[in-house]
Coordinates of C-alpha atoms (C1' of nucleotides) in Angstrom, one line a residue:
Chain A
M1 CA -11.6 20.8 -21.2
S2 CA -11.1 21.8 -24.8
K3 CA -9.6 19.6 -27.4
E4 CA -6.3 21.4 -27.4
K5 CA -3.4 19.5 -26.0
V6 CA -2.7 20.6 -22.5
R7 CA 0.7 22.1 -21.8
V8 CA 1.6 23.3 -18.3
R9 CA 4.7 24.4 -16.7
F10 CA 6.4 24.6 -13.3
A11 CA 8.7 27.5 -13.4
P12 CA 10.8 27.8 -10.2
S13 CA 13.6 30.2 -9.6
P14 CA 16.9 28.4 -8.6
T15 CA 17.5 30.2 -5.3
G16 CA 17.7 27.3 -2.8
Y17 CA 15.9 24.1 -1.9
L18 CA 12.5 23.2 -3.3
H19 CA 10.0 24.8 -0.9
I20 CA 7.0 22.6 0.0
G21 CA 4.6 25.2 -1.4
G22 CA 6.5 25.1 -4.7
A23 CA 6.3 21.4 -4.6
R24 CA 2.6 21.5 -4.2
T25 CA 2.4 23.9 -7.2
A26 CA 4.5 21.5 -9.2
L27 CA 2.4 18.6 -8.1
F28 CA -0.9 20.2 -9.2
N29 CA 0.5 21.1 -12.6
W30 CA 1.8 17.6 -13.0
L31 CA -1.5 16.1 -12.0
F32 CA -3.3 18.3 -14.4
A33 CA -1.0 17.4 -17.2
R34 CA -1.2 13.7 -16.5
H35 CA -4.9 13.8 -16.2
H36 CA -5.3 15.4 -19.6
G37 CA -2.5 13.4 -21.2
G38 CA -0.7 16.7 -21.7
T39 CA 2.8 17.9 -21.3
F40 CA 4.5 18.9 -18.0
I41 CA 7.3 21.4 -18.6
L42 CA 10.0 22.4 -16.2
R43 CA 11.4 25.9 -16.9
I44 CA 14.1 27.5 -14.9
E45 CA 13.5 31.2 -14.2
D46 CA 17.1 32.2 -13.5
T47 CA 16.8 35.9 -14.4
D48 CA 17.8 37.2 -11.0
R49 CA 21.6 37.1 -10.9
K50 CA 21.7 38.5 -7.3
R51 CA 19.8 35.6 -5.8
Y52 CA 21.2 32.9 -7.9
V53 CA 22.5 29.9 -5.9
P54 CA 24.8 27.6 -7.9
D55 CA 23.7 24.3 -6.3
A56 CA 20.0 25.2 -6.3
L57 CA 19.3 23.7 -9.7
S58 CA 20.5 20.3 -8.6
Y59 CA 18.6 20.5 -5.3
L60 CA 15.5 21.4 -7.3
L61 CA 15.8 18.5 -9.8
E62 CA 16.7 16.1 -7.0
S63 CA 13.6 17.0 -5.0
L64 CA 11.3 16.8 -8.0
R65 CA 12.7 13.4 -8.8
W66 CA 12.3 12.3 -5.3
L67 CA 8.7 13.2 -5.5
E68 CA 8.6 11.4 -8.8
L69 CA 7.2 14.4 -10.7
D70 CA 8.8 13.7 -14.0
W71 CA 8.9 16.5 -16.6
D72 CA 8.4 16.0 -20.3
E73 CA 10.4 19.0 -21.3
G74 CA 13.1 20.9 -19.5
P75 CA 16.5 20.6 -18.0
E76 CA 18.3 17.3 -18.8
V77 CA 15.5 16.0 -20.9
G78 CA 15.3 18.7 -23.6
G79 CA 12.3 19.3 -25.8
D80 CA 11.2 21.2 -28.9
Y81 CA 10.5 24.5 -27.1
G82 CA 13.9 25.1 -25.5
P83 CA 16.1 26.4 -24.2
Y84 CA 14.4 25.9 -20.8
F85 CA 16.6 28.2 -18.9
Q86 CA 15.6 31.8 -19.2
S87 CA 19.2 32.9 -19.0
Q88 CA 19.6 31.3 -22.4
R89 CA 16.7 33.1 -24.0
L90 CA 17.9 36.7 -23.5
E91 CA 17.8 37.5 -27.3
L92 CA 14.1 36.6 -27.4
Y93 CA 13.3 38.9 -24.5
H94 CA 15.3 41.8 -26.0
K95 CA 13.6 41.3 -29.4
W96 CA 10.1 41.5 -27.9
A97 CA 10.9 44.2 -25.5
D98 CA 12.1 46.3 -28.4
W99 CA 9.0 45.4 -30.3
L100 CA 6.9 46.8 -27.4
V101 CA 9.0 50.0 -27.4
E102 CA 8.6 50.4 -31.1
H103 CA 4.9 49.9 -30.9
D104 CA 4.4 52.4 -28.1
H105 CA 3.6 49.8 -25.4
A106 CA 6.8 50.4 -23.5
Y107 CA 9.5 53.0 -23.0
R108 CA 13.0 53.5 -21.9
C109 CA 13.4 54.6 -18.3
Y110 CA 16.7 56.2 -17.2
C111 CA 16.0 56.5 -13.5
T112 CA 18.7 55.2 -11.3
P113 CA 18.0 53.0 -8.3
A114 CA 19.1 55.9 -6.1
E115 CA 16.6 58.1 -7.7
L116 CA 13.8 55.6 -7.3
N117 CA 14.6 55.1 -3.7
E118 CA 14.4 58.8 -3.1
M119 CA 11.1 58.9 -4.9
R120 CA 9.7 56.1 -2.8
A121 CA 11.0 57.7 0.4
E122 CA 9.2 60.9 -0.5
Q123 CA 6.0 59.0 -1.4
R124 CA 6.1 57.4 2.0
R125 CA 6.8 60.8 3.7
K126 CA 3.7 62.3 1.9
G127 CA 1.6 59.2 2.6
L128 CA 1.2 58.5 -1.0
P129 CA 0.9 55.0 -2.4
P130 CA 4.2 53.6 -3.5
G131 CA 4.8 53.2 -7.2
Y132 CA 6.8 54.5 -10.1
D133 CA 5.7 58.0 -10.9
R134 CA 6.2 57.5 -14.7
R135 CA 8.6 60.5 -15.0
C136 CA 10.4 58.9 -17.9
R137 CA 7.2 58.0 -19.7
Y138 CA 6.7 61.6 -20.6
L139 CA 10.3 62.6 -21.6
T140 CA 10.5 64.8 -24.6
P141 CA 12.7 63.6 -27.4
E142 CA 15.2 66.3 -26.4
E143 CA 15.3 65.1 -22.8
R144 CA 15.6 61.6 -23.9
A145 CA 18.5 62.5 -26.1
A146 CA 20.1 64.3 -23.2
K147 CA 19.9 61.2 -21.0
E148 CA 21.3 59.1 -23.7
A149 CA 24.2 61.6 -24.2
E150 CA 25.0 61.3 -20.5
G151 CA 25.6 57.7 -21.2
R152 CA 23.0 56.6 -18.6
S153 CA 21.9 53.0 -18.8
H154 CA 18.2 52.4 -19.1
I155 CA 15.6 49.9 -18.4
I156 CA 12.4 49.2 -20.3
R157 CA 9.1 49.8 -18.6
F158 CA 5.6 48.8 -19.7
K159 CA 3.1 51.6 -20.5
M160 CA 0.1 50.7 -18.4
P161 CA -3.2 52.0 -19.6
L162 CA -4.0 55.0 -17.4
A163 CA -7.7 54.4 -17.3
G164 CA -10.3 51.7 -17.6
T165 CA -10.3 48.3 -16.0
T166 CA -8.7 44.9 -16.7
T167 CA -10.5 41.7 -15.8
V168 CA -8.8 38.4 -15.4
Y169 CA -10.7 35.2 -15.4
D170 CA -9.3 32.9 -12.7
L171 CA -10.3 29.3 -13.1
I172 CA -10.9 28.9 -9.4
R173 CA -12.0 32.3 -8.4
G174 CA -13.9 33.6 -11.4
E175 CA -13.5 37.2 -12.6
I176 CA -11.1 39.5 -10.8
T177 CA -11.2 43.1 -11.9
F178 CA -8.6 45.8 -11.4
E179 CA -8.5 49.5 -12.0
N180 CA -5.8 50.1 -14.6
S181 CA -4.9 53.4 -12.8
S182 CA -3.7 51.3 -9.8
L183 CA -1.2 49.5 -12.0
D184 CA 2.2 51.1 -12.3
D185 CA 4.6 50.9 -15.2
I186 CA 6.4 47.7 -14.3
V187 CA 9.9 47.0 -15.4
L188 CA 10.2 44.5 -18.3
L189 CA 13.9 44.6 -18.9
K190 CA 16.5 45.3 -16.3
S191 CA 19.7 47.3 -16.7
D192 CA 21.8 44.2 -16.6
G193 CA 20.0 43.0 -19.8
Y194 CA 17.9 40.3 -18.0
P195 CA 14.2 40.4 -18.2
T196 CA 11.9 40.6 -15.2
Y197 CA 9.5 37.8 -14.4
H198 CA 6.7 39.8 -15.9
L199 CA 8.2 39.9 -19.4
A200 CA 9.9 36.5 -19.4
N201 CA 6.9 34.5 -18.2
V202 CA 4.7 36.1 -20.8
I203 CA 7.1 35.5 -23.7
D204 CA 8.0 32.0 -22.6
D205 CA 4.5 30.9 -21.9
H206 CA 3.5 32.2 -25.3
F207 CA 6.3 30.6 -27.3
M208 CA 6.2 27.4 -25.3
E209 CA 2.5 27.2 -26.1
I210 CA 1.5 26.9 -22.5
T211 CA -2.3 26.4 -22.3
H212 CA -2.9 26.7 -18.5
I213 CA -1.0 28.6 -15.9
M214 CA -1.3 27.3 -12.3
R215 CA 0.7 29.4 -9.9
A216 CA 0.5 30.5 -6.3
E217 CA -2.0 33.0 -5.0
E218 CA 0.6 35.6 -4.4
W219 CA 0.7 36.2 -8.1
I220 CA -2.9 37.4 -8.4
S221 CA -1.8 41.1 -8.3
S222 CA 0.4 40.5 -11.2
A223 CA -2.2 38.8 -13.3
P224 CA -3.8 42.0 -14.8
R225 CA -0.3 43.3 -15.7
H226 CA 0.4 40.1 -17.5
A227 CA -2.9 40.2 -19.2
L228 CA -2.1 43.7 -20.4
I229 CA 1.2 42.6 -21.8
Y230 CA -0.4 39.8 -23.7
R231 CA -2.9 42.2 -25.1
A232 CA -0.1 44.6 -26.2
F233 CA 1.5 41.7 -28.0
G234 CA -1.8 40.7 -29.5
W235 CA -1.3 37.2 -28.0
E236 CA -3.9 35.0 -26.4
M237 CA -3.3 34.6 -22.7
P238 CA -3.3 31.0 -21.3
K239 CA -6.1 30.1 -19.0
I240 CA -5.0 30.9 -15.4
A241 CA -5.6 29.6 -11.9
H242 CA -4.1 30.8 -8.7
L243 CA -3.6 28.1 -6.1
P244 CA -4.2 28.8 -2.5
L245 CA -1.3 29.7 -0.4
I246 CA 0.3 27.4 2.2
L247 CA 0.3 29.1 5.6
N248 CA 2.5 28.8 8.6
P249 CA 1.2 26.2 11.2
S250 CA -0.1 29.1 13.2
G251 CA -2.3 30.0 10.2
K252 CA -0.6 33.4 10.1
G253 CA 1.4 34.4 7.1
K254 CA 2.6 32.3 4.2
L255 CA 4.9 29.5 5.1
S256 CA 8.3 31.1 5.2
K257 CA 11.7 29.8 4.7
R258 CA 12.6 30.7 8.2
K259 CA 12.2 27.7 10.5
K260 CA 10.7 26.9 13.9
Q261 CA 8.9 30.2 13.9
S262 CA 5.9 28.8 15.8
G263 CA 7.0 27.8 19.2
S264 CA 8.1 24.3 19.8
E265 CA 6.2 22.9 16.8
E266 CA 8.2 21.3 14.1
V267 CA 8.1 23.1 10.8
L268 CA 9.3 21.4 7.7
V269 CA 9.5 23.8 4.7
N270 CA 11.8 22.2 2.2
V271 CA 11.1 18.9 0.4
K272 CA 14.5 17.7 1.4
E273 CA 13.6 18.1 5.0
Y274 CA 10.6 15.8 4.5
Q275 CA 12.9 13.3 2.9
D276 CA 15.4 13.5 5.8
A277 CA 12.7 13.4 8.4
G278 CA 11.8 9.9 7.2
F279 CA 8.8 10.5 5.1
L280 CA 8.1 8.4 2.0
T281 CA 7.6 9.8 -1.4
D282 CA 4.2 8.5 -1.9
A283 CA 3.0 9.7 1.5
V284 CA 4.3 13.2 0.8
F285 CA 2.6 13.1 -2.6
N286 CA -0.7 12.0 -1.0
F287 CA -0.3 14.6 1.7
L288 CA 0.3 17.5 -0.7
A289 CA -2.4 16.5 -3.0
N290 CA -4.8 16.9 -0.1
I291 CA -3.9 20.5 0.6
G292 CA -6.1 22.7 -1.5
W293 CA -7.6 19.8 -3.3
S294 CA -9.4 16.7 -2.2
Y295 CA -10.2 13.4 -3.7
D296 CA -13.8 13.2 -2.6
D297 CA -15.8 13.7 0.6
S298 CA -14.3 10.6 2.4
T299 CA -11.2 9.3 0.8
E300 CA -7.9 10.4 2.4
V301 CA -5.5 7.8 1.1
F302 CA -5.1 7.3 -2.6
S303 CA -2.4 6.4 -5.1
R304 CA -1.0 8.8 -7.6
E305 CA -2.8 7.0 -10.4
E306 CA -6.1 7.6 -8.6
A307 CA -5.2 11.2 -8.1
I308 CA -4.4 11.6 -11.8
R309 CA -7.7 10.1 -12.7
K310 CA -9.7 12.3 -10.4
F311 CA -7.8 15.6 -10.5
D312 CA -9.9 18.6 -11.5
I313 CA -9.2 22.3 -11.2
K314 CA -12.8 22.8 -10.5
H315 CA -12.3 21.2 -7.1
I316 CA -9.4 23.2 -6.0
N317 CA -10.2 25.0 -2.8
S318 CA -9.7 28.8 -2.9
A319 CA -8.8 29.3 0.7
A320 CA -5.3 29.3 2.0
A321 CA -4.3 26.4 4.3
A322 CA -1.9 25.6 7.1
L323 CA -0.1 22.3 6.8
P324 CA -1.6 19.6 9.0
F325 CA 1.6 18.0 10.2
S326 CA 0.1 15.4 12.5
K327 CA -1.8 14.1 9.5
M328 CA 1.5 13.7 7.6
D329 CA 2.7 11.4 10.3
W330 CA -0.5 9.3 10.3
L331 CA -0.4 9.1 6.5
N332 CA 3.3 8.1 6.4
G333 CA 2.5 5.4 8.9
I334 CA -0.1 4.0 6.6
Y335 CA 2.3 3.9 3.7
I336 CA 4.9 2.3 5.8
R337 CA 2.5 -0.4 6.8
Q338 CA 1.6 -1.0 3.2
M339 CA 5.2 -1.7 2.2
A340 CA 6.6 -5.2 1.8
I341 CA 9.3 -6.1 4.3
P342 CA 12.2 -6.2 1.8
E343 CA 11.2 -2.9 0.4
L344 CA 10.8 -1.3 3.8
T345 CA 14.1 -2.7 4.9
K346 CA 15.9 -1.2 1.9
A347 CA 14.2 2.2 2.6
L348 CA 15.2 2.0 6.2
I349 CA 18.9 1.3 5.8
P350 CA 20.0 4.9 5.1
F351 CA 18.3 5.9 8.3
L352 CA 20.0 3.2 10.4
T353 CA 23.7 3.4 9.5
E354 CA 24.5 6.3 11.7
P355 CA 22.5 5.5 14.9
L356 CA 23.4 1.8 14.8
D357 CA 27.0 2.4 13.7
Q358 CA 26.7 -0.1 10.8
S359 CA 27.6 0.3 7.2
E360 CA 25.0 0.0 4.5
E361 CA 26.6 -3.2 3.3
E362 CA 26.6 -4.7 6.8
L363 CA 22.9 -3.9 7.2
A364 CA 22.0 -5.1 3.7
E365 CA 23.6 -8.4 4.4
D366 CA 22.3 -8.8 8.0
D367 CA 19.5 -11.4 7.8
R368 CA 18.2 -10.3 11.2
L369 CA 17.3 -6.9 9.9
P370 CA 14.2 -8.0 7.8
K371 CA 13.0 -9.9 10.9
L372 CA 13.3 -6.8 13.0
V373 CA 11.7 -4.7 10.4
A374 CA 8.7 -7.0 10.4
L375 CA 8.5 -6.5 14.1
I376 CA 8.4 -2.7 14.0
R377 CA 6.6 -2.1 10.7
E378 CA 3.4 -1.1 12.3
R379 CA 5.1 0.7 15.1
I380 CA 6.8 3.5 13.2
K381 CA 5.5 6.5 11.5
R382 CA 8.7 7.8 10.1
L383 CA 11.8 6.0 8.9
T384 CA 13.8 7.8 11.5
E385 CA 12.0 6.1 14.3
A386 CA 13.2 2.6 13.5
A387 CA 16.7 2.8 14.9
A388 CA 15.6 3.4 18.5
L389 CA 13.4 0.4 18.4
I390 CA 15.9 -2.1 17.1
R391 CA 19.0 -0.7 18.7
F392 CA 19.0 -3.5 21.3
A393 CA 19.9 -6.0 18.5
Y394 CA 23.0 -4.0 17.5
V395 CA 24.7 -3.4 20.8
E396 CA 26.9 -5.7 22.7
D397 CA 25.0 -5.2 25.9
V398 CA 22.0 -3.3 27.1
E399 CA 22.0 -0.9 30.0
Y400 CA 19.0 -0.2 32.3
D401 CA 18.1 0.5 35.9
P402 CA 18.1 -3.0 37.6
H403 CA 14.9 -2.0 39.6
K404 CA 13.0 -2.3 36.3
L405 CA 13.5 -6.0 36.6
I406 CA 11.1 -6.1 39.5
A407 CA 7.7 -6.7 38.1
K408 CA 4.6 -5.0 39.3
K409 CA 3.2 -6.4 42.6
L410 CA 6.1 -8.8 42.9
T411 CA 9.1 -8.7 45.2
A412 CA 12.6 -8.8 43.9
A413 CA 12.9 -12.4 45.1
E414 CA 9.7 -13.4 43.3
S415 CA 10.9 -11.6 40.1
L416 CA 14.1 -13.5 40.4
A417 CA 12.4 -16.8 40.7
A418 CA 10.3 -16.0 37.6
L419 CA 13.3 -15.0 35.6
R420 CA 15.2 -18.2 36.7
E421 CA 12.3 -20.3 35.6
A422 CA 12.3 -18.6 32.2
I423 CA 16.0 -19.1 31.8
R424 CA 15.6 -22.8 32.7
R425 CA 12.9 -23.2 30.1
L426 CA 14.8 -21.3 27.3
E427 CA 17.9 -23.3 28.0
A428 CA 15.9 -26.5 27.4
L429 CA 14.1 -25.2 24.4
P430 CA 15.0 -27.3 21.3
E431 CA 13.7 -24.9 18.7
F432 CA 14.6 -21.3 19.4
N433 CA 12.0 -19.5 17.3
E434 CA 9.2 -17.1 18.0
E435 CA 6.4 -19.6 18.1
A436 CA 8.3 -22.0 20.4
L437 CA 9.3 -19.1 22.7
E438 CA 5.8 -17.9 23.0
A439 CA 4.5 -21.4 23.7
I440 CA 7.0 -22.1 26.4
L441 CA 6.8 -18.7 28.1
R442 CA 3.0 -18.7 28.0
S443 CA 2.9 -22.1 29.6
Q444 CA 5.1 -20.7 32.3
V445 CA 2.6 -17.9 32.9
A446 CA -0.2 -20.4 33.1
E447 CA 1.6 -22.8 35.5
S448 CA 3.1 -20.1 37.7
G449 CA 0.0 -18.0 38.4
L450 CA 1.9 -14.9 37.3
K451 CA 0.2 -12.3 35.1
A452 CA 1.5 -12.4 31.5
G453 CA 2.6 -8.8 31.9
Q454 CA 4.6 -9.5 35.0
L455 CA 6.8 -12.1 33.4
F456 CA 7.1 -10.5 30.0
N457 CA 8.0 -7.1 31.4
I458 CA 10.9 -8.6 33.3
L459 CA 12.1 -10.3 30.2
R460 CA 11.6 -7.2 28.0
W461 CA 13.9 -5.2 30.2
A462 CA 16.4 -7.9 30.4
I463 CA 16.4 -8.5 26.6
T464 CA 16.0 -5.0 25.2
G465 CA 16.8 -2.6 28.1
Q466 CA 13.9 -0.6 26.8
K467 CA 10.5 0.1 28.2
V468 CA 9.1 0.4 24.7
A469 CA 10.3 -2.4 22.4
P470 CA 9.2 -4.6 19.6
P471 CA 7.1 -7.7 20.5
L472 CA 9.0 -9.8 23.0
F473 CA 9.1 -13.3 21.5
G474 CA 10.2 -12.0 18.1
S475 CA 12.9 -9.9 19.8
I476 CA 14.3 -12.9 21.7
A477 CA 14.3 -15.0 18.6
V478 CA 16.2 -12.4 16.6
L479 CA 18.9 -12.2 19.2
G480 CA 19.4 -15.9 19.2
R481 CA 19.8 -18.3 22.1
E482 CA 23.3 -17.3 23.0
T483 CA 22.8 -13.6 23.3
A484 CA 19.4 -13.8 24.7
L485 CA 20.5 -16.1 27.5
R486 CA 23.6 -14.0 28.2
R487 CA 21.3 -11.0 28.8
L488 CA 18.9 -13.0 30.9
R489 CA 21.8 -14.3 33.1
K490 CA 23.1 -10.8 33.5
A491 CA 19.6 -9.8 34.6
E492 CA 19.6 -12.7 37.0
T493 CA 22.8 -11.3 38.5
L494 CA 21.4 -7.9 38.9
L495 CA 18.3 -9.1 40.5
L496 CA 20.3 -11.3 42.9
Q497 CA 22.1 -8.2 44.1
L498 CA 18.7 -6.4 44.7
V499 CA 17.5 -9.4 46.6
A500 CA 20.6 -9.3 48.7
E501 CA 20.2 -5.6 49.5
T502 CA 16.7 -6.1 50.8
Chain B
rG1 C1' -2.1 53.8 3.0
rC2 C1' -4.0 51.7 -1.8
rC3 C1' -5.4 47.3 -4.7
rC4 C1' -6.8 42.2 -4.6
rU5 C1' -8.2 37.5 -2.4
rC6 C1' -10.3 34.4 1.2
rA7 C1' -13.8 33.0 5.4
rU8 C1' -17.4 25.4 7.5
rC9 C1' -15.0 21.5 13.8
rG10 C1' -8.1 23.0 16.9
rU11 C1' -6.1 21.5 11.7
rC12 C1' -7.0 19.4 6.5
rU13 C1' -11.6 19.2 4.1
rA14 C1' -17.0 17.6 1.7
rG15 C1' -21.2 20.5 0.8
rU16 C1' -21.4 26.6 -2.1
rC17 C1' -21.4 27.3 -9.0
rU18 C1' -26.9 24.2 -10.1
rG19 C1' -30.8 27.0 -2.4
rG20 C1' -34.5 22.0 0.1
rC21 C1' -31.5 15.0 0.3
rC22 C1' -27.2 19.2 6.0
rU23 C1' -30.8 18.3 13.3
rA24 C1' -23.6 20.0 8.2
rG25 C1' -20.4 14.4 6.2
rG26 C1' -15.1 12.5 6.3
rA27 C1' -10.0 12.6 8.1
rC28 C1' -6.0 14.0 11.6
rA29 C1' -5.4 15.5 16.5
rC30 C1' -7.7 15.1 21.3
rG31 C1' -10.8 12.3 25.3
rG32 C1' -12.9 7.5 26.7
rG33 C1' -13.4 2.2 25.9
rC34 C1' -12.2 -2.8 23.7
rC35 C1' -8.0 -5.8 22.3
rU36 C1' -3.3 -6.6 24.5
rU37 C1' 3.5 -8.8 26.9
rU38 C1' 5.3 -2.8 26.4
rC39 C1' 4.5 0.4 22.4
rA40 C1' 1.9 0.5 18.2
rA41 C1' -1.8 -1.2 14.8
rG42 C1' -7.0 -2.3 14.7
rC43 C1' -12.2 -1.6 16.3
rC44 C1' -16.1 1.2 19.0
rC45 C1' -17.8 5.7 21.3
rG46 C1' -17.2 10.9 22.3
rC47 C1' -15.8 16.1 21.8
rG48 C1' -16.1 19.6 18.0
rA49 C1' -17.7 24.3 12.9
rC50 C1' -21.4 27.1 8.7
rA51 C1' -17.2 34.6 11.6
rG52 C1' -21.3 38.5 12.8
rG53 C1' -25.4 41.3 11.0
rG54 C1' -29.0 42.5 7.5
rG55 C1' -31.7 41.1 3.2
rU56 C1' -33.9 37.7 -1.1
rU57 C1' -37.0 33.1 -0.5
rC58 C1' -42.2 28.9 1.5
rG59 C1' -37.0 27.4 2.6
rA60 C1' -30.0 29.8 2.9
rA61 C1' -23.8 26.8 4.9
rU62 C1' -25.3 27.6 -0.2
rC63 C1' -27.6 33.9 -3.5
rC64 C1' -27.0 39.6 -2.5
rC65 C1' -25.2 43.6 0.8
rC66 C1' -22.6 45.5 5.0
rU67 C1' -19.3 44.6 9.0
rU68 C1' -15.4 42.0 11.1
rG69 C1' -11.3 38.9 10.8
rA70 C1' -7.3 36.7 8.1
rG71 C1' -4.0 36.6 4.0
rG72 C1' -1.5 38.3 -0.6
rG73 C1' 0.5 42.3 -3.5
rC74 C1' 2.3 47.4 -4.2
rA75 C1' 11.2 46.0 -6.2
rC76 C1' 15.9 47.0 -12.0
rC77 C1' 12.8 39.3 -6.7
rA78 C1' 10.5 35.6 -8.6

RNA sequence: GCCCUCAUCGUCUAGUCUGGCCUAGGACACGGGCCUUUCAAGCCCGCGACAGGGGUUCGAAUCCCCUUGAGGGCACCA
């Protein structure tokens, strides 16, 4: 890269939650800035008053912070190139829109939305390509004066060159050439006084001294229009790269905001949904960094520092991609297993309060919780999966089908005998901890001629009431002698009834 | 309809720019096995792709052309 200081921006529109595709765009820009020791700018493109959602900004900032994509300039942090909200930069846009009109690069258009709709309807009827027919571009001074006299409001449109071609150099796709005749006179300034994206992004990128634009592929068609606006201003256009789109899981269509559009498969579209689904920040970061970019030919798991060091636009893939959700689960499991117990415990608490009916305080103070977390750490892929596994420790009693207490290839009576022997041993056990429990129960297996699985499955049902549970000895130890024995004795009663019935 | 982009295992990808090291590598998922108190984790094995057709070349996943397929755009939205 050149010696100039890199300045990139992520410029979302505050219309809702942060979309995962937007997050990936932000992530690439952030990686690029950090790699080059440059500046990552957050700019809010709030020029569409119709789609404006009041809470969207806070959702946006929250999700970016959750992903730990810190911005050097922008909302709440300021900077020397502000304001960073386009709605606060209207004077600038007006000034330069007027400049374009004065220099014959733009013109006032008096067409009403109704007239434009009619025009489009007719184009469709005649099978013509849709697009503004430039009727106001050729207004005579008299006609213009007449429109003004009517008191009609106007917008400002750009005068596209009518002939020739415009070539844009895309950092990941190379040259892309367009016929200027296929470009229509786009709107720069709307009748409500707000600029369109086309005008605002050019002016802001210029005055914010943006050096590289990385935005989604859907903007390719706009690139020549933007290039032409830069040219009209006589400004140098930043280098530009269009990132591959993120597709629906089916691989058809860009990932939309509508959910569960692909059968039964789970489709997470907003960053918030990933957070709520129990994914970790670093795992989502790692996951997104691998969509459209890759660390090397064999490394799947890497830290953000490693990604920063390695990131290079040259290695961005140009093809659109569907999100590999199953890989997200696998990756998250890896990150979970890498966490220290206290850290994991803390991360888990918000996901446990509701299902376990405990307050955050109760859980934070419960010294059994870290022990349980240690037992399940390598068994969960999402934070949301923990509750079901450790629920047995947070209920007064466990419920299950008594027939489950009959071990494979044993009769009810034989199972009962095994259970009674285990109870006898546990009652006599001086140290009620995992190691001692394992030793005493394994010796029972050895002495009784039972299979380990036969005895342990009986105990697992009695202790946890679950077919799938954390490791048995640890589970018994966490419950403590009193509770564990109470559950075993209840199982004894249940088995006794089964024996009596047969 | 017009313009533009893209095209390697089911999916994410490496390789493509700078042809030969590619009988195409890795990962997830899937199938099988080992380990094992359930479930996981871990380890081993397997399945599985250069969209098709023409060129260029001693040699093409890689360069060129065509076809096909997929996607994006064509708003007083971004």
